[in-house]
Coordinates of N, CA, C and O and ligand atoms in Angstrom, one line a residue:
X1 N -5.9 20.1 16.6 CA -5.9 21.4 15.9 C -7.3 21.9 15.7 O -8.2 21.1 15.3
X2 N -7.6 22.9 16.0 CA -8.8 23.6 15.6 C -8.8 25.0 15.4 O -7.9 25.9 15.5
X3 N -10.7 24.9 14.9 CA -10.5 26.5 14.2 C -11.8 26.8 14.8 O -12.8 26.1 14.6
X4 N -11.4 28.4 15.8 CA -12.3 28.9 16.0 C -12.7 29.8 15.3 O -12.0 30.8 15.0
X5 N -14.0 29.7 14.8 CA -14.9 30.2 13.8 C -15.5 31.3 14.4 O -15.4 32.4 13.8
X6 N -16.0 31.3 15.5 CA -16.6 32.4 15.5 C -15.7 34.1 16.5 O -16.1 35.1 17.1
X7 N -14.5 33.7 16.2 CA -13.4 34.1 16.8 C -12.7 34.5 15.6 O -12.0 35.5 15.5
X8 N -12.8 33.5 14.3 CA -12.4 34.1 13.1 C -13.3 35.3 12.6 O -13.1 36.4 12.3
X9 N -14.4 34.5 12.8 CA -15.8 35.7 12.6 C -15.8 37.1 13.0 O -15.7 37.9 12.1
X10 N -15.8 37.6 14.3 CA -15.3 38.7 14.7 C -14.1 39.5 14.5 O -14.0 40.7 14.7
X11 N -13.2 38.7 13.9 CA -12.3 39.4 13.3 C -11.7 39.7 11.9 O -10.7 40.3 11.4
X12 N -13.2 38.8 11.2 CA -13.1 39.3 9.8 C -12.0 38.8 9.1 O -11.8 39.3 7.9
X13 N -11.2 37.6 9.7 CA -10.5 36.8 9.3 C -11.4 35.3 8.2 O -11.8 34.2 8.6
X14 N -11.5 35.6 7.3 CA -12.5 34.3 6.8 C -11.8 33.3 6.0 O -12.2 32.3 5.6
X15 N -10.5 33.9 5.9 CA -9.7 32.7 5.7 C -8.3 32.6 5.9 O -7.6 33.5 6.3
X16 N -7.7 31.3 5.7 CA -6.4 32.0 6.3 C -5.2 30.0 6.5 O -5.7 28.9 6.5
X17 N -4.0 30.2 6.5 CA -3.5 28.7 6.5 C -3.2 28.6 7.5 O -2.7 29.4 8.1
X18 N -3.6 27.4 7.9 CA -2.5 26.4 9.1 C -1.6 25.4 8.4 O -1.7 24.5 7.5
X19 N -0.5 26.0 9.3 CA 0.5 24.9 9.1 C 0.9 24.1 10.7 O 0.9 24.7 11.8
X20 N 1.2 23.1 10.5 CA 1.5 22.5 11.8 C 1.9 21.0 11.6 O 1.6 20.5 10.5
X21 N 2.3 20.4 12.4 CA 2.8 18.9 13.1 C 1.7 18.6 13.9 O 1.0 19.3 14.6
X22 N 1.7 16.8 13.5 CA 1.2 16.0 14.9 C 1.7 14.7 14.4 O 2.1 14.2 13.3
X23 N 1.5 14.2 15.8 CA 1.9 12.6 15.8 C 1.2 12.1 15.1 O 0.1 12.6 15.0
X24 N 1.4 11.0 14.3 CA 0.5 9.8 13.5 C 0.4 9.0 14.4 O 1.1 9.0 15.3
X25 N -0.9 7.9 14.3 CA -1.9 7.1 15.6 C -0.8 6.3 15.0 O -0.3 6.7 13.9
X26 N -0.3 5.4 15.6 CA 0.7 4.4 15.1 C -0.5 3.1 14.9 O -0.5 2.1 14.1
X27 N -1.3 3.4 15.6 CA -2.7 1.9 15.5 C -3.3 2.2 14.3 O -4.4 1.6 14.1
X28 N -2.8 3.2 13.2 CA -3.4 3.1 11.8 C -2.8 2.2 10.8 O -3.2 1.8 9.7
X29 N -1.8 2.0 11.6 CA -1.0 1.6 10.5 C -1.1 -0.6 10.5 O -0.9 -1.4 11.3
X30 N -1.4 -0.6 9.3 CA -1.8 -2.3 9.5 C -0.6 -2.9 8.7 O -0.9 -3.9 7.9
X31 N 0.6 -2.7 8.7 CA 1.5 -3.1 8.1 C 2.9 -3.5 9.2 O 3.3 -2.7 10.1
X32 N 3.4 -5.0 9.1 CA 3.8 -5.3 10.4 C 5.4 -4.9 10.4 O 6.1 -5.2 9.4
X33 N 5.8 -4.3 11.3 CA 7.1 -3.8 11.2 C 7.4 -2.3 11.0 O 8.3 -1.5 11.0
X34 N 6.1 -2.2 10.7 CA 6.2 -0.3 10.0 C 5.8 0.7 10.7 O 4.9 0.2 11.3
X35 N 5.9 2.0 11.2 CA 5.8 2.9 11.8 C 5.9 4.2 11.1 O 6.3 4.1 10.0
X36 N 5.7 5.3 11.5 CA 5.9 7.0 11.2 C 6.8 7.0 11.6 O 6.9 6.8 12.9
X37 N 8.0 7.2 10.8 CA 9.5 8.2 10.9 C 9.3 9.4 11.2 O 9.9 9.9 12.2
X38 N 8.4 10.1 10.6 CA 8.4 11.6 11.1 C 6.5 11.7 11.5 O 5.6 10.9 11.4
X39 N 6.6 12.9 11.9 CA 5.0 13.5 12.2 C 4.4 14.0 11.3 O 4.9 14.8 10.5
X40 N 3.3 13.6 11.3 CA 2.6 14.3 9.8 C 2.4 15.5 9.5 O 1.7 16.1 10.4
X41 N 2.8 16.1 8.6 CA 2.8 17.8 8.4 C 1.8 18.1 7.7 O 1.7 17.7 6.5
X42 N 0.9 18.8 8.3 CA -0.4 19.4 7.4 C -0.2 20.8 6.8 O 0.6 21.5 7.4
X43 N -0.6 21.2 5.9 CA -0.6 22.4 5.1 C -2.2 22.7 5.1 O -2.8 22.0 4.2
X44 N -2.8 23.4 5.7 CA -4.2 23.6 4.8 C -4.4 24.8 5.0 O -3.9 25.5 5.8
X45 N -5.4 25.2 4.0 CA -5.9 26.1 3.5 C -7.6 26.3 4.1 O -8.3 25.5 3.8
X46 N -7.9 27.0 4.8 CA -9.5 27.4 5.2 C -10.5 28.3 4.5 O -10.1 29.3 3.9
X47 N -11.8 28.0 4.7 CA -12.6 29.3 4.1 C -13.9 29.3 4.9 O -14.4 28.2 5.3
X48 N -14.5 30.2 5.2 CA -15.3 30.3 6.0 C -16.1 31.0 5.3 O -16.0 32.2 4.9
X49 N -17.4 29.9 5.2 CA -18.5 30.6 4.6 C -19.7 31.4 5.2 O -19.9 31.2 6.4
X50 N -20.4 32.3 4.5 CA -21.4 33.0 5.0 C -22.6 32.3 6.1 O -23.1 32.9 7.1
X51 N -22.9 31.0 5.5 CA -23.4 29.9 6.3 C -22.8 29.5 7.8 O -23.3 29.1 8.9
X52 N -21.6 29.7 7.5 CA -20.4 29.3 8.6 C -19.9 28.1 8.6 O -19.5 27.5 9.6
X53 N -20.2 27.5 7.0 CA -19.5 26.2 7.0 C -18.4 26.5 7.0 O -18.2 27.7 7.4
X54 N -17.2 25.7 6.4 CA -15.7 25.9 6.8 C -15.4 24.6 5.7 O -15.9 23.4 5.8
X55 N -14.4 25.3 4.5 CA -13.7 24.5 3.4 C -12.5 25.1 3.8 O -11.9 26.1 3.6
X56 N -12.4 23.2 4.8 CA -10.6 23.2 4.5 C -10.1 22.1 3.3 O -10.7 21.2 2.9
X57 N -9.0 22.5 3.0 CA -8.3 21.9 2.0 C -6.6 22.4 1.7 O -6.1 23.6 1.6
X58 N -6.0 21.0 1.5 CA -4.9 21.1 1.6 C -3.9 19.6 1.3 O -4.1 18.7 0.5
X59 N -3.2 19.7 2.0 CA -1.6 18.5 1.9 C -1.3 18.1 3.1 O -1.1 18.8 4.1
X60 N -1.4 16.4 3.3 CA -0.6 16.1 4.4 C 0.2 15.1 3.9 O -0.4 14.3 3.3
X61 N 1.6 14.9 4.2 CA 2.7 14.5 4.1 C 3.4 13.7 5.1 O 3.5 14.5 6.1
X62 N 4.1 12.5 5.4 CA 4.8 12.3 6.3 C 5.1 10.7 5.8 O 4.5 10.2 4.9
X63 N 6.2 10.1 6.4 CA 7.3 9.2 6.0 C 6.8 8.0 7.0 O 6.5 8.0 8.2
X64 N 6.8 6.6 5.9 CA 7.0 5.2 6.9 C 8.3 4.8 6.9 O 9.1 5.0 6.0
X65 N 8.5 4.1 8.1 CA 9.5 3.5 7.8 C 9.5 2.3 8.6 O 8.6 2.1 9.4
X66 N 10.5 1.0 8.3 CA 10.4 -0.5 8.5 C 11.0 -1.3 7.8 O 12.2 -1.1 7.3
X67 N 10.3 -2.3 7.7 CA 10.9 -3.7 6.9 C 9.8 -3.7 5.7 O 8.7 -3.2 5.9
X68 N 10.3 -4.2 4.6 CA 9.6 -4.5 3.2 C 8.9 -5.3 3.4 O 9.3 -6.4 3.8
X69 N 7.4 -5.0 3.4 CA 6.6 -6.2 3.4 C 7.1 -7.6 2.6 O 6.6 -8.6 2.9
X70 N 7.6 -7.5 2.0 CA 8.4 -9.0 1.1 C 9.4 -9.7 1.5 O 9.5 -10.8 1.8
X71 N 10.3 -8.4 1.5 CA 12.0 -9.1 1.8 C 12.6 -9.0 2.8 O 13.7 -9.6 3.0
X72 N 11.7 -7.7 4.3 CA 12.1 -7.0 5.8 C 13.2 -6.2 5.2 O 14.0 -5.8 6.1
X73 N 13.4 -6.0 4.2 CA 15.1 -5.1 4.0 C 14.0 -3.8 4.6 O 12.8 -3.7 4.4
X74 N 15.0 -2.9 5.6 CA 14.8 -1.8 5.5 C 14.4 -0.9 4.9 O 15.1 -0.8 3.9
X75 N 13.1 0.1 4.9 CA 13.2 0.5 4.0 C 11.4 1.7 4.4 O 10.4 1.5 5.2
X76 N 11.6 2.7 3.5 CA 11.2 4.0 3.5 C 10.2 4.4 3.0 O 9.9 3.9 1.9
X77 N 9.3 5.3 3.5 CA 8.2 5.9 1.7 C 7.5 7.1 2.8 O 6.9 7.2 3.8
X78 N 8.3 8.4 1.6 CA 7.2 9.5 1.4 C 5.8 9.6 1.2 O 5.2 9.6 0.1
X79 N 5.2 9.7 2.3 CA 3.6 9.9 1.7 C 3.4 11.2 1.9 O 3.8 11.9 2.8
X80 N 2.5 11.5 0.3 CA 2.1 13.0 0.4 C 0.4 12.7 0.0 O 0.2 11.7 -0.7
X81 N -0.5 13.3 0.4 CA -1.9 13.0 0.1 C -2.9 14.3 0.2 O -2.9 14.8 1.3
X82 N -3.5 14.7 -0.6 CA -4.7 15.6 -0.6 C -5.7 15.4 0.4 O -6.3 14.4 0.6
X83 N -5.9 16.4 1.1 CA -7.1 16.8 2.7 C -8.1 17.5 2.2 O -7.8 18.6 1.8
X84 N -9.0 17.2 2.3 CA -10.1 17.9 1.9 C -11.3 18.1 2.3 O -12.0 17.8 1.3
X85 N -12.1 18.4 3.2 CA -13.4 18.8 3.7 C -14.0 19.3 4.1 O -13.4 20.3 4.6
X86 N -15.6 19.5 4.2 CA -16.5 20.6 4.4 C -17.0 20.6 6.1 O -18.0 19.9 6.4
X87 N -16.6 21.2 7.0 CA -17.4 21.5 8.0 C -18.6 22.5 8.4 O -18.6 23.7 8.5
X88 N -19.8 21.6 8.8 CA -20.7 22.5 8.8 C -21.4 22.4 9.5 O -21.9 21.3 9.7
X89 N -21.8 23.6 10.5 CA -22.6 23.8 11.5 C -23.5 22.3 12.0 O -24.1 21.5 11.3
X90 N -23.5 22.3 13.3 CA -24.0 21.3 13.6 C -25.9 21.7 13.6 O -26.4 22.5 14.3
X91 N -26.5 21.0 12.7 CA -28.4 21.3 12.6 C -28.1 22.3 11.2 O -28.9 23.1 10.7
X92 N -27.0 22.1 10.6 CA -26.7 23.2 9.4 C -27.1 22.1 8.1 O -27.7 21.0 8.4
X93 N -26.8 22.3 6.7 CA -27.4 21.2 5.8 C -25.9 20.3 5.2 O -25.2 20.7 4.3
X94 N -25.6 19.3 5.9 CA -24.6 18.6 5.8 C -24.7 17.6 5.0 O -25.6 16.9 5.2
X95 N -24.1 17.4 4.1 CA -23.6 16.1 2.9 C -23.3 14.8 3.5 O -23.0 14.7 4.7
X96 N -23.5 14.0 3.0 CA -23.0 12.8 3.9 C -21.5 12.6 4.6 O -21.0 12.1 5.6
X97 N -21.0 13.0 3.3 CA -19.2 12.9 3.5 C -18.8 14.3 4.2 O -17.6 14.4 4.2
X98 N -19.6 15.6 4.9 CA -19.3 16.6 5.6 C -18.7 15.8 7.1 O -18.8 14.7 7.5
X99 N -18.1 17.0 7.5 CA -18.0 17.1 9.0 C -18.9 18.0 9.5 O -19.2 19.0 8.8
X100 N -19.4 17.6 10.8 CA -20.2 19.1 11.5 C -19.0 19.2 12.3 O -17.9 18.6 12.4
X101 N -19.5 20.2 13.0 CA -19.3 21.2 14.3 C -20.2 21.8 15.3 O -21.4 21.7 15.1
X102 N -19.8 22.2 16.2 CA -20.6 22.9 17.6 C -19.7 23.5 17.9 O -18.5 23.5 17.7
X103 N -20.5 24.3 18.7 CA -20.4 25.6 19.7 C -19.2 26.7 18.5 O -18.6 27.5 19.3
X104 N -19.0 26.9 17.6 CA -18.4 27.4 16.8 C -16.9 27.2 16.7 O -16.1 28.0 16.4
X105 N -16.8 26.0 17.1 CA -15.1 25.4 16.9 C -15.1 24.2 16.1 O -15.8 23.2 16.3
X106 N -14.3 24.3 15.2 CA -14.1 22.8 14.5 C -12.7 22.7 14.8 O -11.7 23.4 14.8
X107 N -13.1 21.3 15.0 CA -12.1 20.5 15.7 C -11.6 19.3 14.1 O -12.3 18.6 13.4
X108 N -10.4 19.5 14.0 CA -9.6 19.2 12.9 C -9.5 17.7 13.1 O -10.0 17.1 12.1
X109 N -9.1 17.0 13.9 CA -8.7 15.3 14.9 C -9.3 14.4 13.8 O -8.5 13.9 13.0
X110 N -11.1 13.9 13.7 CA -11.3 13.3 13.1 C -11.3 13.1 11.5 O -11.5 12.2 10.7
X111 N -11.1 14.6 11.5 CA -10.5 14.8 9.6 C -9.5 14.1 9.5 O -9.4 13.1 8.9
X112 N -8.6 14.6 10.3 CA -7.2 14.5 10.0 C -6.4 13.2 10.1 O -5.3 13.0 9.7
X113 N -7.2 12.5 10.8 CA -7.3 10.9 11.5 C -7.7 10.3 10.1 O -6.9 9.6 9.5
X114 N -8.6 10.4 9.7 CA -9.6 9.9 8.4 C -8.4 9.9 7.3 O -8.2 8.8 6.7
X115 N -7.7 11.2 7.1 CA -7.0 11.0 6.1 C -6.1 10.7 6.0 O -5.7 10.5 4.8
X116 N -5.2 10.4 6.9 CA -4.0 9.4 7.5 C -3.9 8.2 7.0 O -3.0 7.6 6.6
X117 N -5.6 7.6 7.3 CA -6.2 6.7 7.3 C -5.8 6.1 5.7 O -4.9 5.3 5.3
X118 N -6.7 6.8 5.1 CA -7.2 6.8 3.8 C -5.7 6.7 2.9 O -5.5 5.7 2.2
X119 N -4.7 7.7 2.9 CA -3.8 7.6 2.5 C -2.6 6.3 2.8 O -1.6 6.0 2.0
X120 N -2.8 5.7 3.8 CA -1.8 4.4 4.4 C -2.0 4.0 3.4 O -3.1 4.0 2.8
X121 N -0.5 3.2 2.8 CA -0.8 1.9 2.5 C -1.0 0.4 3.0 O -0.9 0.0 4.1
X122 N -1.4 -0.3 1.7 CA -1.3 -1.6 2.8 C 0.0 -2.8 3.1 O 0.1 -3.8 3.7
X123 N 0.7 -1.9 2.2 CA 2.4 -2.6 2.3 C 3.6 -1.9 1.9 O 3.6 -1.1 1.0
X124 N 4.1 -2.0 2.3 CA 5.6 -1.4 2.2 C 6.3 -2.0 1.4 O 6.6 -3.1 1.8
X125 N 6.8 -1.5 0.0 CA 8.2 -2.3 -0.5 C 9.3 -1.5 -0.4 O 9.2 -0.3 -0.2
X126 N 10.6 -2.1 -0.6 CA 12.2 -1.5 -0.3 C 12.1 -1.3 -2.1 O 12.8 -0.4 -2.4
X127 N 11.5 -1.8 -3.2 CA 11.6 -1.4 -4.5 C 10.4 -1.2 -5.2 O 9.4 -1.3 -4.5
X128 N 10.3 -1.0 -6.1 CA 9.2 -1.0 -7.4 C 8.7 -2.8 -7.3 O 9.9 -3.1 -6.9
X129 N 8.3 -3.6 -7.3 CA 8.3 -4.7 -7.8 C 9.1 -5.7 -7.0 O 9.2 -6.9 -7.5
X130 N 9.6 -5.3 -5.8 CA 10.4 -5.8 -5.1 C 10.3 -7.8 -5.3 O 9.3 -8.4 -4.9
X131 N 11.2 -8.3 -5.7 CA 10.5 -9.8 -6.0 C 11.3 -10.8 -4.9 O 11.3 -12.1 -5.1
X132 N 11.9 -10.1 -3.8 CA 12.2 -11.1 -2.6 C 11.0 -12.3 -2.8 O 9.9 -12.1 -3.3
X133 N 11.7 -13.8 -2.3 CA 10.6 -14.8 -1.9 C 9.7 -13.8 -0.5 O 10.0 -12.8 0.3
X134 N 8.7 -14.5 -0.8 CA 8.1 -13.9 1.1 C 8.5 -14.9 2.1 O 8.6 -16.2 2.2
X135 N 8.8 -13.5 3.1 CA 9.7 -14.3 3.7 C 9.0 -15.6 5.2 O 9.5 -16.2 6.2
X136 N 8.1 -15.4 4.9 CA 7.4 -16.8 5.7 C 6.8 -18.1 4.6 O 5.8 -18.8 4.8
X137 N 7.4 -18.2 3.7 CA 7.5 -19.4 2.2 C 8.3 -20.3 2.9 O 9.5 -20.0 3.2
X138 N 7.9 -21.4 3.1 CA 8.5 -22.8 3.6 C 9.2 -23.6 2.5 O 9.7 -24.7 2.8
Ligands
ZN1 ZN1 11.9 -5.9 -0.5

């Protein structure tokens, strides 16, 4: 997903939402048995500044599903997580935690990858407290 900027620029478009679907890397996920049920749905919100940096910010959302890290019962979880970052010109004055860009496109992938990231957990339970033995206990 990307946003052409200087394509928004000419048309005086400086801000504006994407909504969209993509697959989840399944190699994010470090939890064994577990996978994306669905595709992650991004909501964001853009703004394009005078500089021509670019504040996106927004919601991504999407479902694991598998075995309980504890007990393998089947089993589910909603993730919803806040997206949020500054893109800015590549040779522009970037933050450490920014993203740049070139040629006047920002390319969404490694945001959006990041925050997938960030939001995974590192186990899945079928309950709150789920107190199955684990199931490799001899
Ligand atoms: Zn369980």
């Amino acid at each position: 997903m990307m946003i052409d900027v200087r394509k928004c620029n000419a048309e005086g478009k400086y801000t504006g939402t994407l909504d969209f679907e993509f697959e989840g890397d399944a190699s994010l996920i470090d939890i064994p048995f577990v996978s994306f049920s669905t595709p992650v749905h991004a909501v964001l919100d853009y703004e394009i500044f005078e500089d021509n940096s670019v504040e996106v910010k927004g919601e991504l959302s999407f479902t694991l599903e598998g075995a309980c890290s504890r007990c393998l019962k089947p089993t589910k979880e909603h993730i919803v997580t806040e997206a949020e970052a500054l893109f800015v010109p590549k040779g522009g004055k970037a933050e450490e935690e920014d993203y740049t860009y070139r040629n006047g496109i920002v390319d969404l992938g490694e945001f959006l990858r990041d925050t997938v990231l960030f939001a995974l957990p590192s186990a899945l339970f079928c309950a709150e407290g789920c107190s199955a033995p684990e199931y490799n206990e001899e």
